[in-house]
Short mmCIF file of C-alpha atoms and ligand atoms in Angstrom, two decimals:
data_model
loop_
_atom_site.label_atom_id
_atom_site.label_comp_id
_atom_site.label_asym_id
_atom_site.label_seq_id
_atom_site.Cartn_x
_atom_site.Cartn_y
_atom_site.Cartn_z
CA MET A 174 31.78 -7.58 10.47
CA ASP A 175 30.60 -7.60 6.99
CA VAL A 176 26.93 -6.85 6.02
CA VAL A 177 25.80 -10.60 5.76
CA GLN A 178 27.16 -11.26 9.23
CA LYS A 179 25.51 -8.12 10.51
CA VAL A 180 22.16 -9.04 9.15
CA ARG A 181 22.58 -12.67 10.50
CA SER A 182 23.41 -11.44 14.00
CA GLY A 183 20.34 -9.31 14.15
CA GLU A 184 22.15 -5.93 14.07
CA ARG A 185 20.17 -2.98 12.75
CA ILE A 186 20.91 -1.90 9.21
CA GLY A 187 21.55 1.73 8.27
CA MET A 188 21.90 3.47 5.01
CA PRO A 189 25.39 2.43 4.05
CA GLU A 190 24.78 -1.16 4.88
CA ALA A 191 21.39 -1.19 3.05
CA LEU A 192 23.23 -0.02 -0.08
CA GLU A 193 25.74 -2.77 0.45
CA LEU A 194 22.82 -5.30 0.58
CA TYR A 195 21.56 -3.93 -2.76
CA ASP A 196 25.15 -4.70 -4.30
CA LEU A 197 25.13 -8.28 -3.09
CA ASP A 198 24.11 -10.99 -5.63
CA LEU A 199 20.38 -11.48 -5.71
CA PHE A 200 20.62 -15.17 -4.31
CA THR A 201 22.73 -14.08 -1.21
CA LEU A 202 20.36 -11.15 -0.62
CA GLY A 203 17.32 -13.16 -1.06
CA THR A 204 18.52 -15.93 1.29
CA LEU A 205 19.10 -13.34 4.03
CA ALA A 206 15.50 -12.09 3.70
CA ASP A 207 14.06 -15.47 3.36
CA GLU A 208 15.81 -16.45 6.75
CA ILE A 209 14.00 -13.53 8.45
CA ARG A 210 10.67 -14.18 6.64
CA LYS A 211 10.77 -17.88 7.73
CA ARG A 212 11.72 -16.94 11.28
CA MET A 213 8.72 -14.49 11.44
CA HIS A 214 6.09 -16.33 9.37
CA SER A 215 7.33 -19.88 8.43
CA LYS A 216 5.91 -20.85 5.13
CA LYS A 217 2.59 -18.83 5.73
CA THR A 218 1.51 -16.28 3.01
CA TYR A 219 -1.21 -14.08 4.08
CA PHE A 220 -4.16 -12.77 1.91
CA ASN A 221 -7.57 -11.43 2.43
CA ILE A 222 -10.75 -11.41 0.51
CA ASN A 223 -11.30 -7.86 -0.23
CA ARG A 224 -12.81 -5.38 -2.58
CA HIS A 225 -11.13 -2.18 -3.78
CA ILE A 226 -13.42 0.82 -4.42
CA ASN A 227 -12.24 3.94 -6.09
CA PRO A 228 -15.24 6.24 -5.83
CA THR A 229 -14.08 9.33 -7.75
CA ASN A 230 -11.35 9.98 -10.24
CA ILE A 231 -11.72 13.78 -10.25
CA CYS A 232 -8.49 15.31 -8.67
CA LYS A 233 -7.26 18.80 -8.00
CA ASP A 234 -3.72 17.56 -7.78
CA ILE A 235 -1.55 16.52 -10.52
CA CYS A 236 0.83 13.71 -9.81
CA LYS A 237 3.07 13.02 -12.81
CA PHE A 238 2.85 9.27 -12.33
CA CYS A 239 -0.92 9.01 -11.99
CA ALA A 240 -2.98 7.69 -14.86
CA TYR A 241 -6.16 7.36 -12.85
CA SER A 242 -7.26 10.94 -12.33
CA ALA A 243 -9.46 12.41 -14.95
CA SER A 244 -7.19 14.42 -17.36
CA ARG A 245 -6.18 14.86 -20.95
CA LYS A 246 -5.09 11.14 -20.87
CA ASN A 247 -8.10 9.81 -19.07
CA PRO A 248 -11.03 11.90 -20.17
CA ASN A 249 -13.83 10.03 -18.28
CA PRO A 250 -14.46 11.84 -14.97
CA TYR A 251 -16.78 9.98 -12.57
CA THR A 252 -18.05 10.30 -9.04
CA MET A 253 -20.11 7.49 -7.50
CA SER A 254 -23.07 8.21 -5.34
CA ILE A 255 -23.12 7.05 -1.77
CA ASP A 256 -25.88 4.59 -2.72
CA GLU A 257 -23.69 3.06 -5.44
CA ILE A 258 -20.79 2.64 -3.20
CA VAL A 259 -22.94 1.00 -0.54
CA SER A 260 -24.44 -1.23 -3.12
CA ILE A 261 -20.95 -2.32 -4.31
CA ALA A 262 -19.97 -2.89 -0.69
CA LYS A 263 -23.10 -5.10 -0.06
CA ASN A 264 -22.57 -7.07 -3.19
CA SER A 265 -18.94 -7.82 -2.32
CA TRP A 266 -19.84 -8.74 1.30
CA ARG A 267 -22.52 -11.30 -0.19
CA ASN A 268 -19.64 -12.74 -2.18
CA GLY A 269 -17.39 -13.17 0.85
CA ALA A 270 -15.36 -10.04 0.94
CA LYS A 271 -14.50 -9.04 4.50
CA GLU A 272 -12.83 -5.76 3.75
CA VAL A 273 -13.43 -2.70 1.45
CA HIS A 274 -10.44 -0.79 0.59
CA ILE A 275 -11.62 2.70 -0.40
CA VAL A 276 -9.27 5.11 -1.91
CA SER A 277 -10.14 8.14 -4.11
CA ALA A 278 -8.82 11.25 -5.88
CA HIS A 279 -9.00 14.68 -4.35
CA ASN A 280 -12.23 16.02 -5.60
CA PRO A 281 -13.06 19.54 -4.48
CA GLU A 282 -16.71 19.12 -5.72
CA ALA A 283 -17.59 16.17 -3.78
CA GLY A 284 -17.83 17.64 -0.24
CA ILE A 285 -16.60 16.33 3.06
CA GLU A 286 -19.91 14.92 3.92
CA TRP A 287 -19.60 12.63 0.80
CA TYR A 288 -16.02 11.66 1.67
CA LEU A 289 -16.96 10.68 5.21
CA GLY A 290 -20.71 9.87 4.81
CA MET A 291 -19.98 6.94 2.64
CA PHE A 292 -18.34 5.07 5.49
CA LYS A 293 -21.26 5.58 7.77
CA ALA A 294 -23.73 4.45 5.08
CA ILE A 295 -21.65 1.24 4.60
CA LYS A 296 -21.37 0.43 8.37
CA GLU A 297 -25.10 0.95 8.78
CA GLU A 298 -25.86 -1.70 6.18
CA LEU A 299 -22.78 -3.87 7.02
CA PRO A 300 -21.57 -3.42 10.62
CA GLU A 301 -19.11 -6.19 10.44
CA ILE A 302 -17.24 -5.41 7.25
CA HIS A 303 -13.73 -3.79 7.76
CA ILE A 304 -13.29 -0.45 6.26
CA LYS A 305 -9.74 0.53 5.23
CA ALA A 306 -10.00 3.92 3.83
CA LEU A 307 -8.55 7.32 3.12
CA THR A 308 -4.86 7.75 2.36
CA ALA A 309 -2.92 10.37 4.18
CA ALA A 310 -3.04 12.34 0.93
CA GLU A 311 -6.81 12.36 0.97
CA ILE A 312 -6.74 13.47 4.58
CA ASN A 313 -4.42 16.27 3.81
CA PHE A 314 -6.61 17.34 1.00
CA LEU A 315 -9.68 17.37 3.16
CA ALA A 316 -7.89 19.31 5.83
CA GLN A 317 -6.78 21.97 3.45
CA GLU A 318 -10.00 22.15 1.49
CA TYR A 319 -12.23 22.44 4.63
CA GLY A 320 -9.87 24.20 7.01
CA MET A 321 -9.72 21.36 9.42
CA ARG A 322 -6.84 19.97 11.56
CA TYR A 323 -5.69 16.42 10.87
CA GLU A 324 -6.93 15.36 14.32
CA GLU A 325 -10.43 16.40 13.54
CA ILE A 326 -10.66 14.53 10.30
CA LEU A 327 -9.12 11.36 11.95
CA ASP A 328 -11.64 11.46 14.80
CA ARG A 329 -14.51 11.86 12.26
CA MET A 330 -13.22 8.99 10.28
CA ILE A 331 -13.47 6.78 13.40
CA GLU A 332 -16.85 8.17 14.30
CA ASN A 333 -18.09 7.20 10.81
CA GLY A 334 -16.57 3.62 10.87
CA VAL A 335 -13.23 3.67 9.31
CA ASP A 336 -11.26 0.83 10.81
CA SER A 337 -7.82 1.05 9.40
CA MET A 338 -5.88 3.34 6.91
CA PRO A 339 -4.25 2.20 3.70
CA GLY A 340 -0.68 3.04 2.95
CA GLY A 341 -1.15 5.05 -0.14
CA GLY A 342 0.08 8.62 -0.89
CA ALA A 343 3.65 7.91 0.62
CA GLU A 344 5.22 7.72 -2.79
CA ILE A 345 8.88 8.63 -2.15
CA PHE A 346 9.66 10.74 0.92
CA ASP A 347 12.83 12.45 -0.45
CA GLU A 348 11.67 16.04 -0.68
CA LYS A 349 13.34 16.69 -4.20
CA VAL A 350 11.92 13.51 -5.79
CA ARG A 351 8.62 14.26 -4.23
CA GLU A 352 8.61 17.83 -5.61
CA TYR A 353 9.29 16.50 -9.00
CA ILE A 354 6.74 13.66 -9.18
CA CYS A 355 3.79 14.85 -7.11
CA LYS A 356 4.32 18.62 -6.29
CA GLY A 357 1.64 19.95 -4.16
CA LYS A 358 0.52 16.58 -2.65
CA VAL A 359 0.83 15.93 1.25
CA SER A 360 4.50 16.49 2.25
CA SER A 361 6.53 13.62 3.65
CA GLU A 362 6.26 15.20 7.06
CA GLY A 363 2.50 15.57 6.72
CA TRP A 364 2.21 11.91 5.69
CA LEU A 365 4.15 10.67 8.53
CA ASP A 366 2.46 13.05 11.08
CA ILE A 367 -1.04 11.87 9.96
CA HIS A 368 -0.04 8.21 10.47
CA ARG A 369 1.53 8.99 13.84
CA LYS A 370 -1.73 10.55 14.90
CA TRP A 371 -3.78 7.69 13.64
CA HIS A 372 -1.67 5.37 15.54
CA GLU A 373 -2.01 7.55 18.72
CA ARG A 374 -5.84 6.89 18.43
CA GLY A 375 -4.96 3.15 18.75
CA LYS A 376 -5.43 2.46 15.13
CA LYS A 377 -3.35 0.41 12.56
CA SER A 378 -2.23 1.52 9.08
CA ASN A 379 0.09 0.43 6.23
CA ALA A 380 2.87 2.15 4.47
CA THR A 381 3.52 2.09 0.76
CA MET A 382 6.51 3.22 -1.41
CA LEU A 383 6.18 3.90 -5.18
CA PHE A 384 9.53 2.91 -6.78
CA GLY A 385 11.08 2.20 -10.10
CA HIS A 386 10.68 5.66 -11.68
CA VAL A 387 13.22 8.44 -11.11
CA GLU A 388 14.28 7.58 -7.60
CA SER A 389 17.65 6.05 -6.56
CA ARG A 390 18.21 3.07 -4.28
CA ALA A 391 19.38 5.59 -1.69
CA HIS A 392 15.95 7.45 -1.89
CA ARG A 393 14.17 4.01 -1.30
CA VAL A 394 16.44 3.27 1.74
CA ASP A 395 15.76 6.81 3.10
CA HIS A 396 12.02 6.20 2.73
CA MET A 397 12.25 2.92 4.61
CA LEU A 398 14.37 4.40 7.36
CA ARG A 399 11.86 7.25 7.99
CA LEU A 400 9.10 4.64 8.32
CA ARG A 401 11.30 2.61 10.75
CA ASP A 402 11.74 5.55 12.81
CA LEU A 403 8.04 6.22 13.13
CA GLN A 404 7.30 2.61 13.75
CA ASP A 405 9.77 2.58 16.63
CA GLN A 406 7.72 5.26 18.23
CA THR A 407 4.24 4.12 17.43
CA GLY A 408 4.19 0.36 16.43
CA GLY A 409 1.10 1.18 14.39
CA PHE A 410 2.18 -0.10 10.95
CA ASN A 411 0.98 -3.58 10.06
CA CYS A 412 2.46 -3.92 6.61
CA PHE A 413 4.89 -2.32 4.15
CA ILE A 414 4.06 -2.35 0.44
CA PRO A 415 6.51 -1.55 -2.34
CA LEU A 416 4.50 -0.55 -5.33
CA VAL A 417 6.20 -0.95 -8.59
CA TYR A 418 5.60 2.11 -10.91
CA GLN A 419 3.31 1.39 -13.85
CA ARG A 420 4.34 3.25 -16.96
CA GLU A 421 1.19 3.72 -19.19
CA ASN A 422 -0.94 6.83 -19.73
CA ASN A 423 0.84 9.20 -17.44
CA TYR A 424 3.18 12.20 -17.56
CA LEU A 425 6.36 10.87 -15.77
CA LYS A 426 9.27 10.43 -18.09
CA VAL A 427 11.21 7.53 -16.97
CA GLU A 428 14.34 6.28 -18.78
CA GLU A 429 14.98 2.98 -17.22
CA PHE A 430 12.55 0.69 -15.69
CA PRO A 431 13.40 -1.69 -12.90
CA THR A 432 14.28 -5.27 -13.83
CA GLY A 433 12.67 -8.18 -12.01
CA GLN A 434 15.91 -8.53 -10.05
CA GLU A 435 15.82 -4.88 -8.89
CA ILE A 436 12.13 -5.48 -7.66
CA LEU A 437 13.00 -8.67 -5.75
CA LYS A 438 16.08 -6.80 -4.36
CA THR A 439 13.87 -3.95 -3.13
CA ILE A 440 11.45 -6.38 -1.48
CA ALA A 441 14.38 -8.18 0.26
CA VAL A 442 16.04 -5.07 1.40
CA SER A 443 12.75 -3.86 2.82
CA ARG A 444 12.36 -7.18 4.77
CA ILE A 445 15.76 -6.63 6.26
CA VAL A 446 15.69 -2.96 7.00
CA LEU A 447 12.14 -2.78 8.36
CA ASP A 448 12.84 -5.07 11.33
CA ASN A 449 9.92 -3.65 13.21
CA ILE A 450 7.23 -3.88 10.50
CA PRO A 451 5.73 -7.31 10.77
CA HIS A 452 4.49 -7.83 7.21
CA ILE A 453 5.87 -7.20 3.72
CA LYS A 454 3.43 -7.21 0.84
CA ALA A 455 4.22 -8.23 -2.57
CA TYR A 456 1.45 -6.33 -4.29
CA TRP A 457 0.65 -8.71 -7.27
CA VAL A 458 -1.14 -5.80 -8.97
CA THR A 459 1.96 -3.86 -9.67
CA ALA A 460 4.57 -6.73 -9.28
CA THR A 461 2.62 -8.99 -11.52
CA ILE A 462 1.46 -12.30 -9.95
CA ASN A 463 4.46 -14.36 -11.23
CA LEU A 464 6.85 -11.95 -9.55
CA ALA A 465 4.86 -11.77 -6.50
CA LEU A 466 4.84 -15.58 -6.05
CA ILE A 467 8.71 -15.58 -6.42
CA ALA A 468 8.90 -12.68 -4.00
CA GLN A 469 7.64 -15.11 -1.29
CA GLU A 470 11.12 -16.47 -1.32
CA TYR A 471 12.67 -12.90 -1.04
CA GLY A 472 11.04 -11.69 2.19
CA ALA A 473 7.47 -11.16 1.14
CA ASN A 474 4.92 -12.92 3.32
CA ASP A 475 1.60 -11.24 2.09
CA LEU A 476 0.05 -10.98 -1.35
CA ASP A 477 -2.75 -8.64 -0.55
CA GLY A 478 -5.99 -10.32 -1.81
CA THR A 479 -8.41 -11.04 -4.57
CA ILE A 480 -9.40 -7.32 -4.96
CA GLU A 481 -12.34 -7.84 -7.27
CA ARG A 482 -11.84 -4.51 -9.00
CA GLU A 483 -9.06 -1.99 -9.12
CA SER A 484 -8.77 1.24 -11.13
CA ILE A 485 -5.76 3.28 -10.05
CA GLN A 486 -2.91 0.99 -11.22
CA ALA A 487 -5.08 -0.64 -13.91
CA ALA A 488 -5.30 2.82 -15.53
CA ALA A 489 -1.43 2.88 -15.78
CA GLY A 490 -1.18 -0.57 -17.20
CA ALA A 491 -1.53 -3.20 -14.37
CA GLY A 492 -3.66 -6.23 -15.14
CA SER A 493 -5.85 -5.74 -12.10
CA SER A 494 -9.13 -4.39 -13.35
CA TYR A 495 -11.11 -7.52 -12.39
CA GLY A 496 -8.99 -8.86 -9.53
CA MET A 497 -8.12 -12.54 -9.14
CA PRO A 498 -10.62 -15.38 -8.42
CA LEU A 499 -10.18 -16.80 -4.82
CA ASP A 500 -9.56 -20.46 -6.02
CA GLU A 501 -6.92 -19.43 -8.44
CA PHE A 502 -5.28 -17.24 -5.89
CA VAL A 503 -5.12 -20.13 -3.34
CA HIS A 504 -3.85 -22.69 -5.86
CA LEU A 505 -1.19 -20.32 -7.00
CA ILE A 506 0.23 -19.79 -3.44
CA LYS A 507 0.01 -23.61 -2.75
CA GLU A 508 1.65 -24.59 -5.99
CA SER A 509 4.57 -22.17 -5.27
CA GLY A 510 5.21 -24.16 -2.00
CA PHE A 511 3.65 -21.86 0.47
CA THR A 512 0.66 -22.08 2.94
CA PRO A 513 -2.12 -19.65 2.01
CA VAL A 514 -3.58 -18.34 5.15
CA GLU A 515 -6.57 -16.08 4.92
CA ARG A 516 -6.31 -13.13 7.30
CA ASP A 517 -8.58 -10.41 8.39
CA SER A 518 -7.50 -6.72 7.85
CA LEU A 519 -5.56 -6.71 11.01
CA TYR A 520 -3.73 -9.95 10.39
CA ASN A 521 -5.79 -12.25 12.59
CA GLU A 522 -5.70 -15.63 10.98
CA LEU A 523 -9.16 -16.79 9.67
CA LYS A 524 -8.58 -19.96 7.76
CA VAL A 525 -5.57 -21.99 6.47
CA TRP A 526 -6.51 -22.97 2.93
O1 V47 B 684 -0.48 6.15 -3.47
C1 V47 B 684 -0.63 5.67 -8.64
C2 V47 B 684 -0.08 4.42 -6.47
C3 V47 B 684 -1.26 4.27 -4.66
C4 V47 B 684 0.59 4.53 -9.95
O2 V47 B 684 -2.46 -0.25 2.16
C5 V47 B 684 0.69 3.81 -8.74
O3 V47 B 684 -2.88 -2.25 1.80
C6 V47 B 684 2.05 2.25 -9.62
O4 V47 B 684 -2.13 2.90 -1.64
N1 V47 B 684 1.94 2.96 -10.81
C7 V47 B 684 -2.74 3.89 -4.13
N2 V47 B 684 1.43 2.77 -8.55
C8 V47 B 684 -2.75 2.41 -3.84
C9 V47 B 684 -2.52 2.03 -2.37
C10 V47 B 684 -2.60 0.70 -1.87
C11 V47 B 684 -2.63 -0.42 -2.86
C12 V47 B 684 -2.53 -1.69 -2.26
C13 V47 B 684 -2.61 -1.91 -0.92
C14 V47 B 684 -2.64 -0.85 -0.10
C15 V47 B 684 -2.67 -1.13 1.44
C16 V47 B 684 -2.58 0.48 -0.57
O5 V47 B 684 -1.29 3.94 -5.94
C17 V47 B 684 -0.95 5.72 -4.65
C18 V47 B 684 0.31 5.65 -5.62
O6 V47 B 684 1.48 5.37 -4.98
N3 V47 B 684 -0.15 4.60 -7.84
N4 V47 B 684 -0.23 5.62 -9.80
C19 V47 B 684 1.26 3.97 -11.05
N5 V47 B 684 1.34 4.70 -12.27
#
């Protein structure tokens, strides 16, 4: 049976077949991914009204691809006070945001009470807001810095009001690539272990993959397969988010950037390989809104959200500093032939726009 037939018959795809999928022409591959997307989600494209908050950019780790952390290329260190963070969350809530997505750098000066106390303070003021916060990389940093076990930190996150975990810090799981692009950061095993333990607590999370730098197609597929294995065991991942590497203001030397075709192929392959993860997000911040809209026909069924503010990828050249107005977001999804469905952070449908 050839790979196209295998996908159509619902057989699981392994490494060699996934590489064959990449070698198909874009339209054949896109059609296969689109058939799955339509079966799972029809014409619905999910989004949420959210606010990203990045409370500090002071980081003890040095990831080559990062333009956000305060360094020679970004000499403006900052750390927000908890009051400031709460005030941003309140303001966003008043403007309709139902989720705050809080991701920071690894700041050894801030203290664990700052890292965890911000969630409690937000929930005291806004008990109904969904807090999606702390990447596995931050959790690993806190565990090392304060001599705590992952379990203790995860339990304290829950006590303080964190509802779900974002997918950041996964980068590329292949150990050699990881060593080169983000030496010293949470290991692949550590990242997966933290998510496993979070899922064991009955909680949901997302998974990212940073691609389009020095990795190969095989590294991407390996990354997806490691996620699929864990998902078979826990079922705790809601969504997979392939993040396209942004090239400005950082220290990673990249010779060739991915074409639009390669980005669409990666989204399509992820839809096919990750047969147990319900949602594939085309993150418009890194894919650009135009490509993200096209990606709806290549397997993606989620476009993240309005975001309001974003600093991590914006520092590396993405056009996301001020998010996207809701009416424009909805209009673009409709115009591209899909049905915009506002969701909550756990993919319960709130409103068909
Ligand atoms: O892990 C850093 C990435 C991530 C660059 O869970 C870069 O719904 C591109 O995790 N080019 C943090 N990416 C963002 C993140 C995220 C984003 C959207 C949705 C969700 C979710 C999670 O940002 C980091 C890293 O992989 N990043 N630098 C760069 N130059």
